[in-house]
């Protein structure tokens, strides 16, 4: 009976998974149908717009050429009319002169004839008819303005839909994830000189497989990429993976997206455990501020709880300490830090690998510390004052100093005090290093052997700090660790 139930459970589980896959596929098909309707209307509108634009170009070209014909006709008409007027006047003058000459020839008086003949001769010499060019100044032919649209007509008849760009392929072997940047490379099946640009989309996800119908994070778009690679910088890896897709675009149309490629974006991600923090520390997400009244307020509420009708489960103190936004305390079975241990821990233990995070602190804080602690760090323990914690400590009480502390031993660090510290942990090698986060200059390295999981630890008095997580180990830190292995300062150097 039990085996049959187990077999039925497996079948049920398999069927449920298949139903989920079919449900996701149905959602995709419905979305495709909606997209098809919208995309069809869109391309039809674009086609009508293109033809309207082509008609406008032809109409403009026609108007321009008609105007040129009219201008040519007007110019030639003016030239010919001017020449015609000049010829008409010359002919009229010449006919008058000819009539006078004929009359003179008919005269019988010798004296009058001699003078008249001389006058006629002079008039003929100066007559306009002999200064005219009898060649037309303008041709009546307009054949040079004839057009032949045979070639253009063939081109118009050859108009067809622009070929859709081929689908690119993301080259997974060429993609790189390091230093909180991702470089993505892709290629087309064959060269295409008509490609204008590429559009790259990326989305954070915690799932390695195919995309689900409803993802937690939206697609982010990078448009107008001219090359076949792109680097995303300044990222914070707060999910396990990033999914990428890319499409090629020409001047008019975009191709299909490439197959999805999911890259692992390993980074150390944690939150601050508000349940572990000292009551004088005000913890908000990844920021902490020292509040001198914090503990007093809680004590006053506890004193007054018997004098009010308010349930302790809903008291301001309890509500503040058990906000639903805060994760359960990692210090199971322990009270929060108290006395002068103004400490707060992370909510994630480190038991393997290399991890890195950064902390920005107020340099005016009276005291500040950052480092690692073991599970058994006592609620009264201050960071660096027991064998359960390692830290860098800023003392700003009487004079400013920066020291490395462990097991109540300290070593003064001869380096400028940065405003942001990078913390590197190599669990297997027992290395805990502190860096100037801006310059990646090594400040100090503890070398030990971690016998149990460790956890990020912080403390502050009369000050504030904020933590940046989701960071990968910087390349310069990794290379520096390899180079300085065995030469860095160790626990034994603390005196």
PDB file of C-alpha atoms in Angstrom, residues 227-406:
ATOM      1  CA  UNK A 227      29.106  46.460 -31.937  1.00  0.00           C
ATOM      2  CA  UNK A 228      28.546  42.746 -31.353  1.00  0.00           C
ATOM      3  CA  UNK A 229      29.378  42.922 -27.666  1.00  0.00           C
ATOM      4  CA  UNK A 230      28.350  44.975 -24.666  1.00  0.00           C
ATOM      5  CA  UNK A 231      29.513  45.297 -21.057  1.00  0.00           C
ATOM      6  CA  UNK A 232      27.122  46.049 -18.218  1.00  0.00           C
ATOM      7  CA  UNK A 233      28.898  47.800 -15.358  1.00  0.00           C
ATOM      8  CA  UNK A 234      28.102  48.876 -11.805  1.00  0.00           C
ATOM      9  CA  UNK A 235      25.888  45.866 -11.144  1.00  0.00           C
ATOM     10  CA  UNK A 236      24.770  44.472  -7.797  1.00  0.00           C
ATOM     11  CA  UNK A 237      24.221  40.744  -7.989  1.00  0.00           C
ATOM     12  CA  UNK A 238      21.288  40.162  -5.676  1.00  0.00           C
ATOM     13  CA  UNK A 239      20.022  37.169  -7.660  1.00  0.00           C
ATOM     14  CA  UNK A 240      21.723  33.915  -8.625  1.00  0.00           C
ATOM     15  CA  UNK A 241      21.529  34.438 -12.387  1.00  0.00           C
ATOM     16  CA  UNK A 242      21.039  36.959 -15.170  1.00  0.00           C
ATOM     17  CA  UNK A 243      19.251  36.074 -18.409  1.00  0.00           C
ATOM     18  CA  UNK A 244      20.191  37.740 -21.711  1.00  0.00           C
ATOM     19  CA  UNK A 245      18.752  37.992 -25.214  1.00  0.00           C
ATOM     20  CA  UNK A 246      19.694  40.158 -28.191  1.00  0.00           C
ATOM     21  CA  UNK A 247      18.163  41.086 -31.540  1.00  0.00           C
ATOM     22  CA  UNK A 248      19.490  42.744 -34.686  1.00  0.00           C
ATOM     23  CA  UNK A 249      17.802  45.784 -36.245  1.00  0.00           C
ATOM     24  CA  UNK A 250      18.128  47.480 -39.617  1.00  0.00           C
ATOM     25  CA  UNK A 251      16.718  50.869 -40.547  1.00  0.00           C
ATOM     26  CA  UNK A 252      13.151  49.615 -40.697  1.00  0.00           C
ATOM     27  CA  UNK A 253      12.669  46.343 -38.853  1.00  0.00           C
ATOM     28  CA  UNK A 254      14.008  44.282 -35.966  1.00  0.00           C
ATOM     29  CA  UNK A 255      14.737  40.581 -36.109  1.00  0.00           C
ATOM     30  CA  UNK A 256      13.833  37.885 -33.648  1.00  0.00           C
ATOM     31  CA  UNK A 257      15.459  37.668 -30.235  1.00  0.00           C
ATOM     32  CA  UNK A 258      18.252  35.187 -29.791  1.00  0.00           C
ATOM     33  CA  UNK A 259      17.873  32.100 -27.667  1.00  0.00           C
ATOM     34  CA  UNK A 260      17.931  32.978 -23.986  1.00  0.00           C
ATOM     35  CA  UNK A 261      21.281  32.616 -22.261  1.00  0.00           C
ATOM     36  CA  UNK A 262      21.456  32.463 -18.480  1.00  0.00           C
ATOM     37  CA  UNK A 263      24.752  33.349 -16.765  1.00  0.00           C
ATOM     38  CA  UNK A 264      25.501  32.636 -13.140  1.00  0.00           C
ATOM     39  CA  UNK A 265      26.264  35.781 -11.171  1.00  0.00           C
ATOM     40  CA  UNK A 266      27.777  34.387  -7.999  1.00  0.00           C
ATOM     41  CA  UNK A 267      28.207  36.970  -5.255  1.00  0.00           C
ATOM     42  CA  UNK A 268      27.930  37.106  -1.487  1.00  0.00           C
ATOM     43  CA  UNK A 269      24.512  38.429  -0.592  1.00  0.00           C
ATOM     44  CA  UNK A 270      23.323  38.932   2.949  1.00  0.00           C
ATOM     45  CA  UNK A 271      21.251  41.222   5.128  1.00  0.00           C
ATOM     46  CA  UNK A 272      21.781  42.596   8.589  1.00  0.00           C
ATOM     47  CA  UNK A 273      20.157  40.530  11.317  1.00  0.00           C
ATOM     48  CA  UNK A 274      18.159  43.094  13.273  1.00  0.00           C
ATOM     49  CA  UNK A 275      17.287  40.421  15.805  1.00  0.00           C
ATOM     50  CA  UNK A 276      20.941  40.165  16.839  1.00  0.00           C
ATOM     51  CA  UNK A 277      21.636  43.872  17.112  1.00  0.00           C
ATOM     52  CA  UNK A 278      22.217  45.856  20.279  1.00  0.00           C
ATOM     53  CA  UNK A 279      19.157  47.830  21.331  1.00  0.00           C
ATOM     54  CA  UNK A 280      21.037  51.075  20.788  1.00  0.00           C
ATOM     55  CA  UNK A 281      21.515  50.253  17.109  1.00  0.00           C
ATOM     56  CA  UNK A 282      18.800  51.333  14.689  1.00  0.00           C
ATOM     57  CA  UNK A 283      18.901  48.830  11.815  1.00  0.00           C
ATOM     58  CA  UNK A 284      17.189  49.686   8.537  1.00  0.00           C
ATOM     59  CA  UNK A 285      17.836  47.284   5.695  1.00  0.00           C
ATOM     60  CA  UNK A 286      21.634  47.520   5.221  1.00  0.00           C
ATOM     61  CA  UNK A 287      22.155  50.715   7.213  1.00  0.00           C
ATOM     62  CA  UNK A 288      22.820  51.106  10.935  1.00  0.00           C
ATOM     63  CA  UNK A 289      22.754  54.194  13.128  1.00  0.00           C
ATOM     64  CA  UNK A 290      23.666  54.370  16.797  1.00  0.00           C
ATOM     65  CA  UNK A 291      20.788  55.663  18.914  1.00  0.00           C
ATOM     66  CA  UNK A 292      21.634  56.587  22.493  1.00  0.00           C
ATOM     67  CA  UNK A 293      17.969  56.340  23.501  1.00  0.00           C
ATOM     68  CA  UNK A 294      17.283  52.949  21.944  1.00  0.00           C
ATOM     69  CA  UNK A 295      17.883  50.801  24.997  1.00  0.00           C
ATOM     70  CA  UNK A 296      16.245  53.263  27.377  1.00  0.00           C
ATOM     71  CA  UNK A 297      13.068  53.359  25.291  1.00  0.00           C
ATOM     72  CA  UNK A 298      12.768  49.561  25.373  1.00  0.00           C
ATOM     73  CA  UNK A 299      13.366  49.469  29.138  1.00  0.00           C
ATOM     74  CA  UNK A 300      10.735  52.161  29.711  1.00  0.00           C
ATOM     75  CA  UNK A 301       8.233  50.216  27.614  1.00  0.00           C
ATOM     76  CA  UNK A 302       8.918  47.047  29.595  1.00  0.00           C
ATOM     77  CA  UNK A 303       8.426  48.934  32.857  1.00  0.00           C
ATOM     78  CA  UNK A 304       5.151  50.376  31.660  1.00  0.00           C
ATOM     79  CA  UNK A 305       3.690  47.249  30.097  1.00  0.00           C
ATOM     80  CA  UNK A 306       1.915  46.251  33.333  1.00  0.00           C
ATOM     81  CA  UNK A 307       0.350  49.700  33.603  1.00  0.00           C
ATOM     82  CA  UNK A 308      -1.288  49.584  30.186  1.00  0.00           C
ATOM     83  CA  UNK A 309      -3.966  47.458  28.621  1.00  0.00           C
ATOM     84  CA  UNK A 310      -1.819  46.877  25.539  1.00  0.00           C
ATOM     85  CA  UNK A 311      -0.907  43.285  24.762  1.00  0.00           C
ATOM     86  CA  UNK A 312       2.877  42.613  24.916  1.00  0.00           C
ATOM     87  CA  UNK A 313       2.628  40.951  21.496  1.00  0.00           C
ATOM     88  CA  UNK A 314       1.677  44.291  19.983  1.00  0.00           C
ATOM     89  CA  UNK A 315       3.801  46.616  22.078  1.00  0.00           C
ATOM     90  CA  UNK A 316       5.970  49.147  20.231  1.00  0.00           C
ATOM     91  CA  UNK A 317       9.141  47.461  21.471  1.00  0.00           C
ATOM     92  CA  UNK A 318       8.164  44.007  20.307  1.00  0.00           C
ATOM     93  CA  UNK A 319       6.853  45.283  16.997  1.00  0.00           C
ATOM     94  CA  UNK A 320      10.125  47.128  16.352  1.00  0.00           C
ATOM     95  CA  UNK A 321      12.190  44.034  17.101  1.00  0.00           C
ATOM     96  CA  UNK A 322      10.094  41.606  15.081  1.00  0.00           C
ATOM     97  CA  UNK A 323       9.333  43.569  11.946  1.00  0.00           C
ATOM     98  CA  UNK A 324       8.146  41.270   9.145  1.00  0.00           C
ATOM     99  CA  UNK A 325      10.827  42.796   6.919  1.00  0.00           C
ATOM    100  CA  UNK A 326      13.543  41.334   9.089  1.00  0.00           C
ATOM    101  CA  UNK A 327      14.804  37.804   8.697  1.00  0.00           C
ATOM    102  CA  UNK A 328      14.845  35.434  11.690  1.00  0.00           C
ATOM    103  CA  UNK A 329      17.843  35.886  13.931  1.00  0.00           C
ATOM    104  CA  UNK A 330      20.857  33.726  13.110  1.00  0.00           C
ATOM    105  CA  UNK A 331      21.684  33.610  16.837  1.00  0.00           C
ATOM    106  CA  UNK A 332      19.106  30.961  17.612  1.00  0.00           C
ATOM    107  CA  UNK A 333      18.613  30.506  21.355  1.00  0.00           C
ATOM    108  CA  UNK A 334      20.647  33.600  22.237  1.00  0.00           C
ATOM    109  CA  UNK A 335      19.674  37.049  23.401  1.00  0.00           C
ATOM    110  CA  UNK A 336      20.692  40.065  21.376  1.00  0.00           C
ATOM    111  CA  UNK A 337      23.967  41.891  22.076  1.00  0.00           C
ATOM    112  CA  UNK A 338      23.961  44.070  25.148  1.00  0.00           C
ATOM    113  CA  UNK A 339      26.100  46.145  27.524  1.00  0.00           C
ATOM    114  CA  UNK A 340      28.967  47.766  25.546  1.00  0.00           C
ATOM    115  CA  UNK A 341      28.844  45.259  22.704  1.00  0.00           C
ATOM    116  CA  UNK A 342      27.180  47.578  20.182  1.00  0.00           C
ATOM    117  CA  UNK A 343      27.196  44.789  17.622  1.00  0.00           C
ATOM    118  CA  UNK A 344      25.031  43.562  14.766  1.00  0.00           C
ATOM    119  CA  UNK A 345      25.640  40.457  12.644  1.00  0.00           C
ATOM    120  CA  UNK A 346      24.812  39.450   9.123  1.00  0.00           C
ATOM    121  CA  UNK A 347      22.127  36.860   8.543  1.00  0.00           C
ATOM    122  CA  UNK A 348      24.208  34.486   6.380  1.00  0.00           C
ATOM    123  CA  UNK A 349      27.044  32.225   7.517  1.00  0.00           C
ATOM    124  CA  UNK A 350      30.183  31.594   5.469  1.00  0.00           C
ATOM    125  CA  UNK A 351      31.341  27.981   5.421  1.00  0.00           C
ATOM    126  CA  UNK A 352      33.064  27.746   2.023  1.00  0.00           C
ATOM    127  CA  UNK A 353      34.495  29.707  -0.892  1.00  0.00           C
ATOM    128  CA  UNK A 354      35.680  33.278  -1.327  1.00  0.00           C
ATOM    129  CA  UNK A 355      33.379  36.139  -0.372  1.00  0.00           C
ATOM    130  CA  UNK A 356      33.621  39.919  -0.513  1.00  0.00           C
ATOM    131  CA  UNK A 357      31.558  42.837   0.769  1.00  0.00           C
ATOM    132  CA  UNK A 358      32.067  46.512   1.489  1.00  0.00           C
ATOM    133  CA  UNK A 359      31.071  48.830   4.289  1.00  0.00           C
ATOM    134  CA  UNK A 360      30.879  52.615   4.240  1.00  0.00           C
ATOM    135  CA  UNK A 361      31.162  54.205   7.671  1.00  0.00           C
ATOM    136  CA  UNK A 362      31.054  57.638   9.213  1.00  0.00           C
ATOM    137  CA  UNK A 363      34.689  58.568   9.930  1.00  0.00           C
ATOM    138  CA  UNK A 364      33.423  60.804  12.731  1.00  0.00           C
ATOM    139  CA  UNK A 365      32.054  57.788  14.617  1.00  0.00           C
ATOM    140  CA  UNK A 366      33.497  57.486  18.112  1.00  0.00           C
ATOM    141  CA  UNK A 367      34.126  53.812  17.469  1.00  0.00           C
ATOM    142  CA  UNK A 368      33.515  51.443  14.569  1.00  0.00           C
ATOM    143  CA  UNK A 369      34.520  47.867  13.769  1.00  0.00           C
ATOM    144  CA  UNK A 370      34.022  45.446  10.883  1.00  0.00           C
ATOM    145  CA  UNK A 371      35.077  41.823  10.561  1.00  0.00           C
ATOM    146  CA  UNK A 372      34.019  38.222  11.143  1.00  0.00           C
ATOM    147  CA  UNK A 373      32.702  36.323  14.151  1.00  0.00           C
ATOM    148  CA  UNK A 374      31.990  32.719  15.094  1.00  0.00           C
ATOM    149  CA  UNK A 375      28.607  31.399  16.163  1.00  0.00           C
ATOM    150  CA  UNK A 376      29.614  31.384  19.805  1.00  0.00           C
ATOM    151  CA  UNK A 377      30.350  35.105  20.014  1.00  0.00           C
ATOM    152  CA  UNK A 378      28.944  36.084  23.395  1.00  0.00           C
ATOM    153  CA  UNK A 379      26.250  38.689  23.823  1.00  0.00           C
ATOM    154  CA  UNK A 380      28.629  40.777  25.951  1.00  0.00           C
ATOM    155  CA  UNK A 381      31.667  40.269  23.666  1.00  0.00           C
ATOM    156  CA  UNK A 382      33.078  43.213  21.777  1.00  0.00           C
ATOM    157  CA  UNK A 383      34.521  42.525  18.339  1.00  0.00           C
ATOM    158  CA  UNK A 384      38.213  41.642  18.454  1.00  0.00           C
ATOM    159  CA  UNK A 385      38.293  41.158  22.217  1.00  0.00           C
ATOM    160  CA  UNK A 386      37.828  37.382  22.168  1.00  0.00           C
ATOM    161  CA  UNK A 387      39.083  34.469  20.108  1.00  0.00           C
ATOM    162  CA  UNK A 388      35.654  34.347  18.426  1.00  0.00           C
ATOM    163  CA  UNK A 389      36.063  37.448  16.278  1.00  0.00           C
ATOM    164  CA  UNK A 390      38.511  39.285  14.004  1.00  0.00           C
ATOM    165  CA  UNK A 391      38.087  42.920  13.003  1.00  0.00           C
ATOM    166  CA  UNK A 392      39.522  46.261  12.024  1.00  0.00           C
ATOM    167  CA  UNK A 393      38.630  48.847  14.649  1.00  0.00           C
ATOM    168  CA  UNK A 394      38.409  52.628  14.348  1.00  0.00           C
ATOM    169  CA  UNK A 395      38.950  54.530  17.597  1.00  0.00           C
ATOM    170  CA  UNK A 396      37.964  58.162  17.400  1.00  0.00           C
ATOM    171  CA  UNK A 397      37.559  58.889  21.102  1.00  0.00           C
ATOM    172  CA  UNK A 398      40.736  60.701  22.214  1.00  0.00           C
ATOM    173  CA  UNK A 399      42.806  60.446  19.058  1.00  0.00           C
ATOM    174  CA  UNK A 400      42.007  58.746  15.784  1.00  0.00           C
ATOM    175  CA  UNK A 401      43.569  55.343  15.209  1.00  0.00           C
ATOM    176  CA  UNK A 402      42.949  52.248  13.135  1.00  0.00           C
ATOM    177  CA  UNK A 403      43.864  48.836  14.575  1.00  0.00           C
ATOM    178  CA  UNK A 404      43.521  45.165  13.703  1.00  0.00           C
ATOM    179  CA  UNK A 405      42.097  43.201  16.638  1.00  0.00           C
ATOM    180  CA  UNK A 406      41.719  39.540  17.605  1.00  0.00           C
TER     181      UNK A 406
END
